[in-house]
CSV table of C-alpha atoms in Angstrom, one decimal:
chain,number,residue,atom,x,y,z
A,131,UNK,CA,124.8,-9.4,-92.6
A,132,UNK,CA,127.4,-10.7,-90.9
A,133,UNK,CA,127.2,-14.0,-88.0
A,134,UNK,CA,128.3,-11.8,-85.3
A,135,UNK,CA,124.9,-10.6,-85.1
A,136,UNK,CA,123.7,-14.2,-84.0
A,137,UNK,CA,126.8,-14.9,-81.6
A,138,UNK,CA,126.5,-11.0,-79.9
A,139,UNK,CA,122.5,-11.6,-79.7
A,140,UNK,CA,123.4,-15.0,-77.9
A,141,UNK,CA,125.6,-13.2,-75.3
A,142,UNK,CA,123.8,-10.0,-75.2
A,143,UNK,CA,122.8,-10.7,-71.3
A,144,UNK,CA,119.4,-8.7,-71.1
A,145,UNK,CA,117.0,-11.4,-69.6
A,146,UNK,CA,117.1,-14.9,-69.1
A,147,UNK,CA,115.6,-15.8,-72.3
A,148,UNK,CA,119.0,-15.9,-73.7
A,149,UNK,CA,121.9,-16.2,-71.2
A,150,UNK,CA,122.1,-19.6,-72.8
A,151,UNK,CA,120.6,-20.6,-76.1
A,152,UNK,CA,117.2,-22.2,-75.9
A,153,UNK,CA,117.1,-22.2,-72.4
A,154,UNK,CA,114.4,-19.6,-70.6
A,155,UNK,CA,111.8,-22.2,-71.4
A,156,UNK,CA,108.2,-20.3,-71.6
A,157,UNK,CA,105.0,-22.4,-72.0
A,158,UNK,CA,105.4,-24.2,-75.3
A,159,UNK,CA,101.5,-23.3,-75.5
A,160,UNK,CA,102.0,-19.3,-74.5
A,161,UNK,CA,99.6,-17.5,-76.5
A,162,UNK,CA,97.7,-20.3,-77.9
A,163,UNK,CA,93.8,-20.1,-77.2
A,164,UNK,CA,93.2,-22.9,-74.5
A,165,UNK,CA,89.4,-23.0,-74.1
A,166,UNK,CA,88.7,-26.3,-73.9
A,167,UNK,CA,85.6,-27.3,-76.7
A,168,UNK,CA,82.5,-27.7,-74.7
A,169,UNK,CA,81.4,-31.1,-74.1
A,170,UNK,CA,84.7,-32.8,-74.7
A,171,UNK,CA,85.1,-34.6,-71.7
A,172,UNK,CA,89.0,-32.7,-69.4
A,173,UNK,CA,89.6,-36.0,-67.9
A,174,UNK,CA,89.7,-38.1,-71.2
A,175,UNK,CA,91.6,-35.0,-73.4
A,176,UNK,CA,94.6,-35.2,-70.2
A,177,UNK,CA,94.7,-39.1,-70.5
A,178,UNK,CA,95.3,-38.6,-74.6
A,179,UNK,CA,97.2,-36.5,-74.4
A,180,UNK,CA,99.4,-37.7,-71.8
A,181,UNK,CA,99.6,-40.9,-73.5
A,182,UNK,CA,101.0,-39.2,-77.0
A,183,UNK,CA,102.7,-36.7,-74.8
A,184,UNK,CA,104.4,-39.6,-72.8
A,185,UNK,CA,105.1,-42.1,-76.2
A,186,UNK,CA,107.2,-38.9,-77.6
A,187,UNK,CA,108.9,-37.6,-74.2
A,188,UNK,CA,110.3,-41.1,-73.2
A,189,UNK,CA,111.2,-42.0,-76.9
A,190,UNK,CA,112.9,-38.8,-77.3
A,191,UNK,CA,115.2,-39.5,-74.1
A,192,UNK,CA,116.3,-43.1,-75.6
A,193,UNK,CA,116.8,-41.2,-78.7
A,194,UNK,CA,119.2,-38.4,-76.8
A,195,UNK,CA,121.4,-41.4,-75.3
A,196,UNK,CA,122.6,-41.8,-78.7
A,197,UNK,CA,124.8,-38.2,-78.1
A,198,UNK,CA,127.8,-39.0,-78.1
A,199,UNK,CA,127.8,-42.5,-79.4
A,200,UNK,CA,126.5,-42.7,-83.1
A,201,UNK,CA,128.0,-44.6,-85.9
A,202,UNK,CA,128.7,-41.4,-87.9
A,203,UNK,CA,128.3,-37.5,-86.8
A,204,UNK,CA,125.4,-37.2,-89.8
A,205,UNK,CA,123.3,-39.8,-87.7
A,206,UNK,CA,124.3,-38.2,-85.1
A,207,UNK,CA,122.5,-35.1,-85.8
A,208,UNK,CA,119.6,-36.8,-87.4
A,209,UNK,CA,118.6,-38.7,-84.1
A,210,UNK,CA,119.2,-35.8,-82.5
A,211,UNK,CA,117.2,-33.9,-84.6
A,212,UNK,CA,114.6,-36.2,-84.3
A,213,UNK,CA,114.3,-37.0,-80.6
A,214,UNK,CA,113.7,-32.9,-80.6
A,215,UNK,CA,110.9,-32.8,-82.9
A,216,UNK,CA,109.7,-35.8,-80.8
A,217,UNK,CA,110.9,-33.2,-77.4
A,218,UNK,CA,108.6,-30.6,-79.0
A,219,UNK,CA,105.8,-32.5,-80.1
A,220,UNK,CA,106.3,-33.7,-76.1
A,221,UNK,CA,106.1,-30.4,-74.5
A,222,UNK,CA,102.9,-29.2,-76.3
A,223,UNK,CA,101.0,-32.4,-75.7
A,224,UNK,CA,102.5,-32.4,-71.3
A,225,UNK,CA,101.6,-28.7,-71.6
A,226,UNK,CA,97.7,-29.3,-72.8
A,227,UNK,CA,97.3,-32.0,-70.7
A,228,UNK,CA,98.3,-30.2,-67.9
A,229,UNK,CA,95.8,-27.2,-69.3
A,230,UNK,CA,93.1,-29.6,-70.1
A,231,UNK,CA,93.6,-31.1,-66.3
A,232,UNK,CA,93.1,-27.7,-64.5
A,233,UNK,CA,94.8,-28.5,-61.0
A,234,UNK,CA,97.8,-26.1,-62.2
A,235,UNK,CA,100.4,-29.0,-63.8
A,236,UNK,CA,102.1,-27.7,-66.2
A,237,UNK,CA,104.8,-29.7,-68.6
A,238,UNK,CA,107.6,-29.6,-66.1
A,239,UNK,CA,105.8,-31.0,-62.9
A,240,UNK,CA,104.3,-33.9,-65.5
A,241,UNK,CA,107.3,-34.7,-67.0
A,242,UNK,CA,109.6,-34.6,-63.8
A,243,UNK,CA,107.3,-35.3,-60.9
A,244,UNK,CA,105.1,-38.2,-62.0
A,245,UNK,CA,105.9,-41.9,-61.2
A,246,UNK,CA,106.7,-44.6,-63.7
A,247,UNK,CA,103.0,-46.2,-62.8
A,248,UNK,CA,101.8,-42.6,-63.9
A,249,UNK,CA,103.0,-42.6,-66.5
A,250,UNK,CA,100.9,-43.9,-70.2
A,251,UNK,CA,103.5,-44.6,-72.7
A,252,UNK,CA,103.4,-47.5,-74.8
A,253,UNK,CA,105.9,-50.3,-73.9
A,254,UNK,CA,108.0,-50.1,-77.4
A,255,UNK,CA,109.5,-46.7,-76.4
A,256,UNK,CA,110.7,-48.1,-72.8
A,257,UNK,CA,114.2,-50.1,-73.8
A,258,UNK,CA,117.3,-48.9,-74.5
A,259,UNK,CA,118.9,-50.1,-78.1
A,260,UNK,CA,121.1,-53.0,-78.4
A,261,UNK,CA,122.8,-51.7,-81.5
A,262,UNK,CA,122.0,-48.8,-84.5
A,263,UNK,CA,120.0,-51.4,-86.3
A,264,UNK,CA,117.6,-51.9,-82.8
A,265,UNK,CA,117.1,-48.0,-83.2
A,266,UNK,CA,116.5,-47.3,-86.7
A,267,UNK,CA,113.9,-51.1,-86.4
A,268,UNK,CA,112.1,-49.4,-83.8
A,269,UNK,CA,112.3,-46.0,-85.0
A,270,UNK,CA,110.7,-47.6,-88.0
A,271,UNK,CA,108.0,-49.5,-86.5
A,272,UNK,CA,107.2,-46.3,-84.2
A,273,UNK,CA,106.9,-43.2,-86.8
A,274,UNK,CA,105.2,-45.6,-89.1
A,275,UNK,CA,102.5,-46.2,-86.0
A,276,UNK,CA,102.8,-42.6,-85.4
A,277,UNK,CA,102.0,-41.4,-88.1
A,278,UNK,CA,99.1,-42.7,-88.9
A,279,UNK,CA,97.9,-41.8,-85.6
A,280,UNK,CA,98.5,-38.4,-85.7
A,281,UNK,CA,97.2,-38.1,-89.5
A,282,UNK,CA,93.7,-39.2,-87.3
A,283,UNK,CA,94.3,-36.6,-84.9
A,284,UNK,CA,93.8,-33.8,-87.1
A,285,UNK,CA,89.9,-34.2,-87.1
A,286,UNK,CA,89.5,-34.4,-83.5
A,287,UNK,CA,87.5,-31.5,-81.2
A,288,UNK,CA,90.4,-30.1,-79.2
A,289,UNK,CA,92.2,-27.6,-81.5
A,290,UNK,CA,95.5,-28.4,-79.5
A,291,UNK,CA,95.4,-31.7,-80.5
A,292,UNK,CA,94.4,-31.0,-83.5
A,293,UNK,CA,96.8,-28.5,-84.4
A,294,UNK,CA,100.1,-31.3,-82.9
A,295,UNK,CA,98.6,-33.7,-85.1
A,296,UNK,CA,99.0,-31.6,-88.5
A,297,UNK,CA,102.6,-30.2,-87.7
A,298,UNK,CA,103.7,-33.6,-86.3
A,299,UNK,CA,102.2,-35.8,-89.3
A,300,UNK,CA,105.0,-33.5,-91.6
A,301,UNK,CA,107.8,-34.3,-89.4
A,302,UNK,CA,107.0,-37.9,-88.2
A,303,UNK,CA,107.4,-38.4,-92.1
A,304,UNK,CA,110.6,-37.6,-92.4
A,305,UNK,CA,111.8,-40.0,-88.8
A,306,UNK,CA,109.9,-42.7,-91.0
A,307,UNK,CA,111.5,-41.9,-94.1
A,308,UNK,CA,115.1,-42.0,-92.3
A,309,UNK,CA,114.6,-45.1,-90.3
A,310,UNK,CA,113.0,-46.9,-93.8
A,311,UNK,CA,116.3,-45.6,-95.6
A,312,UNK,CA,118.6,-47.5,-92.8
A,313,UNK,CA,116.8,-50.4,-92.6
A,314,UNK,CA,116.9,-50.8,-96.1
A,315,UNK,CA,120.2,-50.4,-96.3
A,316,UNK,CA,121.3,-52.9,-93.1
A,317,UNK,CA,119.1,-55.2,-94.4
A,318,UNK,CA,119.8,-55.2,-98.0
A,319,UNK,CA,123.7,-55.2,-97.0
A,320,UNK,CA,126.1,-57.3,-96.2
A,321,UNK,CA,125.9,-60.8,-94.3
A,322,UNK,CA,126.7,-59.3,-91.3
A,323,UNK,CA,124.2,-56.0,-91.6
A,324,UNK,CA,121.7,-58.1,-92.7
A,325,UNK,CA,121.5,-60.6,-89.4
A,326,UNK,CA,121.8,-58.0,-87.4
A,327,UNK,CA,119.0,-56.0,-88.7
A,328,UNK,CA,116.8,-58.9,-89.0
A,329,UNK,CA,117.4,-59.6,-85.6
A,330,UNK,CA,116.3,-56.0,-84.4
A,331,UNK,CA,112.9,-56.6,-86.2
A,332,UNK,CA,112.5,-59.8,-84.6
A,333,UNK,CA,113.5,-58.3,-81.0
A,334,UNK,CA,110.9,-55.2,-81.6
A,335,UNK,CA,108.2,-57.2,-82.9
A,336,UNK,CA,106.8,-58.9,-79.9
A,337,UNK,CA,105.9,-54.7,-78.8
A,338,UNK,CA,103.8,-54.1,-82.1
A,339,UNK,CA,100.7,-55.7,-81.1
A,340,UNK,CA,100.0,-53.4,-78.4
A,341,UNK,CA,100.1,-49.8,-80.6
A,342,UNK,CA,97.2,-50.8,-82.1
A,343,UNK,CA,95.1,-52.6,-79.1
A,344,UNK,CA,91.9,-50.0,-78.7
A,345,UNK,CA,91.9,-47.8,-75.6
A,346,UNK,CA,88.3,-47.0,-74.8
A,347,UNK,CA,89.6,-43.3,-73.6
A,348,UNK,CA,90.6,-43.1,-77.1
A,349,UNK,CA,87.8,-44.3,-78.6
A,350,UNK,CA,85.4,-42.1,-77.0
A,351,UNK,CA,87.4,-39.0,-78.6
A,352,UNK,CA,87.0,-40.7,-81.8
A,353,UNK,CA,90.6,-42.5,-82.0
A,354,UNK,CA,90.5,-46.3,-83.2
A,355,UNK,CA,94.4,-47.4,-83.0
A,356,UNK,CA,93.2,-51.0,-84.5
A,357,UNK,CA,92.2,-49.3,-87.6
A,358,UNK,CA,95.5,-48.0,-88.5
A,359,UNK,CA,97.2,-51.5,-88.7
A,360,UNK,CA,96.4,-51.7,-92.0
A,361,UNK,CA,98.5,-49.3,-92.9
A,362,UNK,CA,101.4,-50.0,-90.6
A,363,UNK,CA,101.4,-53.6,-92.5
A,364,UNK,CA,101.7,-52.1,-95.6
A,365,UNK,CA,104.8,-50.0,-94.9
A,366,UNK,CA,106.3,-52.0,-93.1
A,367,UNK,CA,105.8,-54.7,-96.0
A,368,UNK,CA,106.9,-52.0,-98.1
A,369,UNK,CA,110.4,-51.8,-96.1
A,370,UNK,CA,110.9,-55.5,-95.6
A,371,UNK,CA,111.0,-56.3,-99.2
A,372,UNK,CA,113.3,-53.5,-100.8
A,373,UNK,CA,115.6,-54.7,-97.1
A,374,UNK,CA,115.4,-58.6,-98.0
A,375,UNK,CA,113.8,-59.0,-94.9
A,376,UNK,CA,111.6,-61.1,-93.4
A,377,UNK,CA,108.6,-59.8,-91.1
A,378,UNK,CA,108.0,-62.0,-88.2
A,379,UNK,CA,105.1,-64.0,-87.7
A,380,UNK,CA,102.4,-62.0,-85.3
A,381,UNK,CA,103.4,-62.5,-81.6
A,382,UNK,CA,99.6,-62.2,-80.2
A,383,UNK,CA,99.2,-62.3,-76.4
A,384,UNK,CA,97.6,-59.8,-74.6
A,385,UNK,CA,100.7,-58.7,-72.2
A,386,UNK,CA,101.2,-55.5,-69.8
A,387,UNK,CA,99.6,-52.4,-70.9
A,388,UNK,CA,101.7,-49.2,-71.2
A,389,UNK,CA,98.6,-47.2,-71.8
A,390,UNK,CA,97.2,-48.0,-67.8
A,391,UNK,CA,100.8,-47.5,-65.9
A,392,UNK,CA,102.0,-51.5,-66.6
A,393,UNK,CA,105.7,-50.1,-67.5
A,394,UNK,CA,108.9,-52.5,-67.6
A,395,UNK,CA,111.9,-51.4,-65.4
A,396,UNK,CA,113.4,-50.0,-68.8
A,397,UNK,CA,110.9,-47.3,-68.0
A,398,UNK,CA,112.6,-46.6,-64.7
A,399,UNK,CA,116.0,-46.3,-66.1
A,400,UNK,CA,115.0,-43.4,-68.1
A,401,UNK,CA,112.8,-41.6,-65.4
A,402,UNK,CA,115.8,-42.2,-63.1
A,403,UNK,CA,117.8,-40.2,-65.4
A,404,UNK,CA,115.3,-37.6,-66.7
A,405,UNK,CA,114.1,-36.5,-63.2
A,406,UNK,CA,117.0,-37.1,-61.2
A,407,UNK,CA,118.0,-33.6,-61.4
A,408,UNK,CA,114.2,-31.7,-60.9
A,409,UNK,CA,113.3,-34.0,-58.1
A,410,UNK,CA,116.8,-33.6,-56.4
A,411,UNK,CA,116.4,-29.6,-56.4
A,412,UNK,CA,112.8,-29.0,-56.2
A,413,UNK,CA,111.4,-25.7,-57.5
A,414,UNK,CA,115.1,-25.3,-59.0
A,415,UNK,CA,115.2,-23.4,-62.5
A,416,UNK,CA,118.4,-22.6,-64.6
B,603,UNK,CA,107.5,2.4,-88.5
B,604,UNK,CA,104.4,0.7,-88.0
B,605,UNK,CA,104.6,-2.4,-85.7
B,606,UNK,CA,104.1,-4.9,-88.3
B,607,UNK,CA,107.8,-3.0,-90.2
B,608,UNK,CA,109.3,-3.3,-87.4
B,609,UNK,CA,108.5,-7.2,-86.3
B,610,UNK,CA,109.4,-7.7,-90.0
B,611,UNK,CA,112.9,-6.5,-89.6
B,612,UNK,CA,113.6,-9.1,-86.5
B,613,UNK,CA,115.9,-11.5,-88.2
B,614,UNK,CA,115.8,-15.3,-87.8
B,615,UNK,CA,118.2,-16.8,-84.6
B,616,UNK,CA,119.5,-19.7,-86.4
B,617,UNK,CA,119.8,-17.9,-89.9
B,618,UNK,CA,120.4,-14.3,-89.8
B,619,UNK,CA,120.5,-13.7,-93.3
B,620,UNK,CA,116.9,-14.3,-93.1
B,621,UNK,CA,114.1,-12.2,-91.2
B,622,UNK,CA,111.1,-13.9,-89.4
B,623,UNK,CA,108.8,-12.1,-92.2
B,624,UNK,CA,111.0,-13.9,-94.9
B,625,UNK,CA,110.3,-17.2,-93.1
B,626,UNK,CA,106.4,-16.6,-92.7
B,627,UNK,CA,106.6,-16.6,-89.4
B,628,UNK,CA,104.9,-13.5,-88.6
B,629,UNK,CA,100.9,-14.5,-89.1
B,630,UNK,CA,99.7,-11.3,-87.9
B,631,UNK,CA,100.3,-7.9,-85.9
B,632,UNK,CA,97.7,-5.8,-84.2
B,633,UNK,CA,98.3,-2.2,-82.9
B,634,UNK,CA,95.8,-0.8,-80.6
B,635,UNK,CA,95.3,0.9,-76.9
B,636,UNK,CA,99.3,1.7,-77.2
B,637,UNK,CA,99.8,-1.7,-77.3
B,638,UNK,CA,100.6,-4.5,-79.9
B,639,UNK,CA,100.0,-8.2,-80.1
B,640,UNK,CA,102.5,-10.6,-82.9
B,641,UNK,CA,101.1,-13.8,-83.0
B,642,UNK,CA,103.8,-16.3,-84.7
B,643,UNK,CA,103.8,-19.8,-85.7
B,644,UNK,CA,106.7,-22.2,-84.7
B,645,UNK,CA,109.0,-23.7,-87.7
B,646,UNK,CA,108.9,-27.3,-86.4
B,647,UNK,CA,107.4,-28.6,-83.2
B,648,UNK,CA,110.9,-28.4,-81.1
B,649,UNK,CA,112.3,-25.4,-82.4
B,650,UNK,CA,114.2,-23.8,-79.6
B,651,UNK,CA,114.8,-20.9,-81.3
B,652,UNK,CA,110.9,-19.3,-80.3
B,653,UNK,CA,111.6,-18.5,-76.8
B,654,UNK,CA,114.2,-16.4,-78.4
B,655,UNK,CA,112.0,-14.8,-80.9
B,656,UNK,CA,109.5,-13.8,-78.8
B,657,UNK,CA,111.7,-12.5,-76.6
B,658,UNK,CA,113.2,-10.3,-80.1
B,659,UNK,CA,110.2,-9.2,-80.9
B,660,UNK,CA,109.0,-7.7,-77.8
B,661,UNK,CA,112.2,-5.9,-77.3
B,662,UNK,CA,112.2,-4.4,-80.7
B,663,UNK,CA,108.4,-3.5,-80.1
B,664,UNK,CA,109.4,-1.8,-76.7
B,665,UNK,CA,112.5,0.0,-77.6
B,666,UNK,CA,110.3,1.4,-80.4
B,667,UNK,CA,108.0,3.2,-77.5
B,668,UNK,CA,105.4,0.7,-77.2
B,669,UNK,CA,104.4,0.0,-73.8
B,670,UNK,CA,102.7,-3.7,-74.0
B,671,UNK,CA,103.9,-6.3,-76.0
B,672,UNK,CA,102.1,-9.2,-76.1
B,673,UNK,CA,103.5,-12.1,-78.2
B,674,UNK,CA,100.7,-15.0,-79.5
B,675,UNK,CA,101.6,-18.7,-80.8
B,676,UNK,CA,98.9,-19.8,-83.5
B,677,UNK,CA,100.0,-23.5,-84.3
B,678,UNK,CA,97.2,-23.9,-87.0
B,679,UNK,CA,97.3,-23.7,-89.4
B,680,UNK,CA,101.0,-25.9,-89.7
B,681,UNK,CA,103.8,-24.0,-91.0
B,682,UNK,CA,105.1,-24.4,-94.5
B,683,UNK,CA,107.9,-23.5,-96.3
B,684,UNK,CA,105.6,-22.9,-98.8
B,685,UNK,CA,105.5,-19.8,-97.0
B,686,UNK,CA,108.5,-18.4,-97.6
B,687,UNK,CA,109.0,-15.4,-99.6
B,688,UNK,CA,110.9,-15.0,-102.7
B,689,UNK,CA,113.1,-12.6,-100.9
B,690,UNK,CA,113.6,-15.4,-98.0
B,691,UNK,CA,114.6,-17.6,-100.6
B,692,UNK,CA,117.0,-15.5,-102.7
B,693,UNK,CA,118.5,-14.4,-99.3
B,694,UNK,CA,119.1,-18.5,-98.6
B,695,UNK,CA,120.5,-19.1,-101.4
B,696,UNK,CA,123.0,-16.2,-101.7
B,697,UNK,CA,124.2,-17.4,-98.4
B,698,UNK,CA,124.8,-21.0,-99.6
B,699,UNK,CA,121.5,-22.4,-98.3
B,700,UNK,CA,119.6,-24.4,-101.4
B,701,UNK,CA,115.6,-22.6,-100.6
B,702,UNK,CA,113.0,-25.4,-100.8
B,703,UNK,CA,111.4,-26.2,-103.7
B,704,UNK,CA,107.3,-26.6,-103.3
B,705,UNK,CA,105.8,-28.7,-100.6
B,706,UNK,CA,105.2,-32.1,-101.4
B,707,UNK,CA,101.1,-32.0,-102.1
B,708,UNK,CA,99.7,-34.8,-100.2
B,709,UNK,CA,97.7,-37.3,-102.0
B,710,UNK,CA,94.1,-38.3,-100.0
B,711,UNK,CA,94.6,-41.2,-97.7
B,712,UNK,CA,97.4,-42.3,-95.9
B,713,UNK,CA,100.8,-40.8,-96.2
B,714,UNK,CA,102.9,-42.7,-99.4
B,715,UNK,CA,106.6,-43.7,-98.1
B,716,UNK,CA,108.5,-42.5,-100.6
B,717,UNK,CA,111.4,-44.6,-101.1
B,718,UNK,CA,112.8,-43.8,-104.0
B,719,UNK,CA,114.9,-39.9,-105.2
B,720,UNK,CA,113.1,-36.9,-104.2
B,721,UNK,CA,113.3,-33.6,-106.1
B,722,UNK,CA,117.0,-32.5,-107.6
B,723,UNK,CA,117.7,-29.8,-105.8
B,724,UNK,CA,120.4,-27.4,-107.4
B,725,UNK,CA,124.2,-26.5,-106.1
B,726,UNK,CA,123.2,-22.9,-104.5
B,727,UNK,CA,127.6,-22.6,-105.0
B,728,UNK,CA,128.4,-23.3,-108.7
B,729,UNK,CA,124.8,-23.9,-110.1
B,730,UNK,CA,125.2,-27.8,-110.8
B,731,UNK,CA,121.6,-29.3,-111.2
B,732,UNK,CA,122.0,-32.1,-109.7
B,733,UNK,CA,123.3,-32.7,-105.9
B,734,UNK,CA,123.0,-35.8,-103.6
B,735,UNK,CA,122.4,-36.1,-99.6
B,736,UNK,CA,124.9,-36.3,-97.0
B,737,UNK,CA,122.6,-36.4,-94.2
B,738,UNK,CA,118.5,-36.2,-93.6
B,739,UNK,CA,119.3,-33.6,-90.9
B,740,UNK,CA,121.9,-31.2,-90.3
B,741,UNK,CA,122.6,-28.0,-87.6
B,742,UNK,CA,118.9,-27.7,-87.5
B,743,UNK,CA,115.9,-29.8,-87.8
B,744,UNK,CA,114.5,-28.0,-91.2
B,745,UNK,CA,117.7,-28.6,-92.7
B,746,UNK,CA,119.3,-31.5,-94.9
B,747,UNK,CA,123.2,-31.5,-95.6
B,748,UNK,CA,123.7,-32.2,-99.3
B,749,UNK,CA,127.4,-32.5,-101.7
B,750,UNK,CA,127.7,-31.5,-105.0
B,751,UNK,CA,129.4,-34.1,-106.9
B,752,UNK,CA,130.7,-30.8,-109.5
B,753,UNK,CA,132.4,-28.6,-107.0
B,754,UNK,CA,132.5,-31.0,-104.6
B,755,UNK,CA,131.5,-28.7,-101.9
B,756,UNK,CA,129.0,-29.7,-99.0
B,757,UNK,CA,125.8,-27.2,-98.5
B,758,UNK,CA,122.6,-27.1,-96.5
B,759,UNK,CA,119.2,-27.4,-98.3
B,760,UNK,CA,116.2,-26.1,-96.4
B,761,UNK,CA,113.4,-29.2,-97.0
B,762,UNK,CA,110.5,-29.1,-97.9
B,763,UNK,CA,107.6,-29.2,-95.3
């Protein structure tokens, strides 16, 4: 068969769904059953799943400002790659929350309407990176974190939620796997790489302590953050050795809490720019 | 043709060579009251290439006479390229695609990092059995970009999920 097909489908102008490709952006969630479980408490599923929903969606648009400006066009695609995968695991989680909420949100109004106070990301997803070895350090330290936490998810009550959790524990292994494989490689470089990547781990490690700081909206849906540090440690021990590196020393404190709206101004950088466009023509579409 | 031939025959956006039945993507299609209803599973969590499947099926479903098309998403359970037919893959690899080998089996417990070569995946060009990565991803998220240090030519791998 030959690629025309593809390229005439992509111009074949019947409906909107394809004037441009992957634009005509239906619900993520259209067809999915959307009962919420009985008993599971709408206002705690939102929060959780804002709060995963959020971690991906603002880590995803960091991930995006690397377009144009990677080290190499094959990391290139690979962040880009990944800070879709994050984009989609984004949209589902925005788009059950919004379900789950019932006052008619859906993904767009929560990713583009909301304030930075509103919003429940953790703080390690907020900055920009210095340099590639900032991104591929906290890359590292998030897909390990996230991981784990969606490998959790997969038990819980809400199938949504349940159902993110399985696809997204395939995928978040390969952003660990690639950000493992760079830091291994910076660190267990030359002089120069090797600084430099042991001073992204030491900048990123003062935002650790706060994945794994319980959230009692989490705990009552039967997610315990603190009990995945265990295995965070582990990789991340894993990494350091085969990267020469040192892991720093725990930075303890208790410090602002992403999950409750305490955001830096990193986090208004990136709404600036991600809603700048849906606030300035409301009700717009393409 | 039934409605579950002629969803079969709707061919992949991104790969063409390939048709969403190939792929597994199809889970299952229901005729009834002159209606039908598809429900699919997405590839990987930001594939944009659903919006345009759903919107192939339910053309080919209408301009085959049937009045409602309704298209379902089932995201459990997770895709796999497990799932892929031995047509799918013979179709991928006559295109210059390597198919995926198995899915990794996961071990109980957490997730292993694994650190050190994964499977050798063939040259789908000249046959060489051993090849080494270029890049984790390539065009497309379920895609690696490998070399083959015989004919020295670059080729896409689908991986393993």
């Amino acid at each position: 068969m030959s690629f025309d097909a593809a390229y005439e489908s992509l111009t074949d102008h019947e409906d909107d769904a394809r004037w441009a490709y992957g634009t005509g952006f239906a619900d993520p969630l259209a067809g999915v059953p959307t009962a919420v479980p009985d008993g599971l408490d709408r206002a705690d599923l939102t929060a959780v799943c804002l709060m995963l929903g959020d971690d991906a969606l603002i880590l995803s648009h960091r991930l995006q400002q690397w377009v144009t400006r990677a080290p190499e066009l094959e990391d290139e695609l690979a962040v880009a790659n990944i800070a879709l995968d994050l984009l989609g695991q984004a949209r589902l989680l925005l788009a059950r929350a919004g379900e789950a909420e019932g006052t008619g949100r859906g993904e767009d109004d929560l990713a583009y309407l909301r304030d930075a106070a509103q919003f429940r990301n953790v703080r390690l997803v907020e900055r920009a990176d210095a340099d590639f070895a900032h991104l591929v350090a906290r890359l590292l330290v998030f897909a390990t974190w996230r991981l784990a936490l969606l490998d959790r998810l997969t038990g819980t009550r809400d199938p949504v939620l349940a159902a993110v959790g399985a696809k997204g524990v395939k995928e978040v292994t390969y952003h660990r796997e690639y950000a493992a494989q760079w830091v291994i490689r910076l660190g267990d470089g030359t002089e120069e790489s090797h600084r430099r990547m042991q001073d992204a781990l030491d900048a990123v490690w003062p935002l650790v302590d706060e994945l794994f700081r319980p959230h009692e909206v989490e705990l009552r849906l039967g997610l315990d953050v603190a009990a995945l540090r265990p295995e965070f440690d582990g990789v991340l021990t894993q990494v350091a050795e085969a990267a020469t590196l040192r892991l720093p020393a725990p930075a303890g404190g208790a410090g602002a809490r992403g999950r409750d709206g305490e955001h830096a101004a990193a986090l208004d950088e990136v709404l600036t720019e991600m809603q700048q466009l849906a606030r300035s023509i409301p009700g717009g579409v393409w | 043709m039934t409605a579950a031939a002629l969803a079969a025959t709707v061919t992949d956006p991104e790969m063409p060579m390939v048709t969403l039945a190939d792929l597994g993507i199809i889970r299952d299609v229901r005729e009834g009251d002159g209606g039908v209803v598809v429900t699919i599973t997405p590839t990987y969590s930001g594939c944009p290439a659903m919006d345009e499947i759903r919107a192939d099926l339910t053309r080919v479903l209408r301009d085959a006479g049937y009045p409602r098309v309704e298209v379902r998403t089932a995201l459990t359970p997770a895709w796999t390229t497990d799932w892929i037919t031995a047509d799918g893959r013979r179709k991928l690899a006559a295109a210059g695609i390597a198919p995926p080998g198995p899915a990794p089996r996961r071990p109980a417990g957490p997730v292993p990092l694994v650190l050190g070569r994964r499977r050798a995946v063939a040259c789908p060009r000249c046959g060489h059995a051993d090849t080494e990565q270029i890049a984790e991803f390539s065009a497309t998220a379920c895609r690696e970009l490998r070399r083959c240090p015989a004919c020295r030519e670059p080729f896409e791998h689908v991986k393993e999920i």
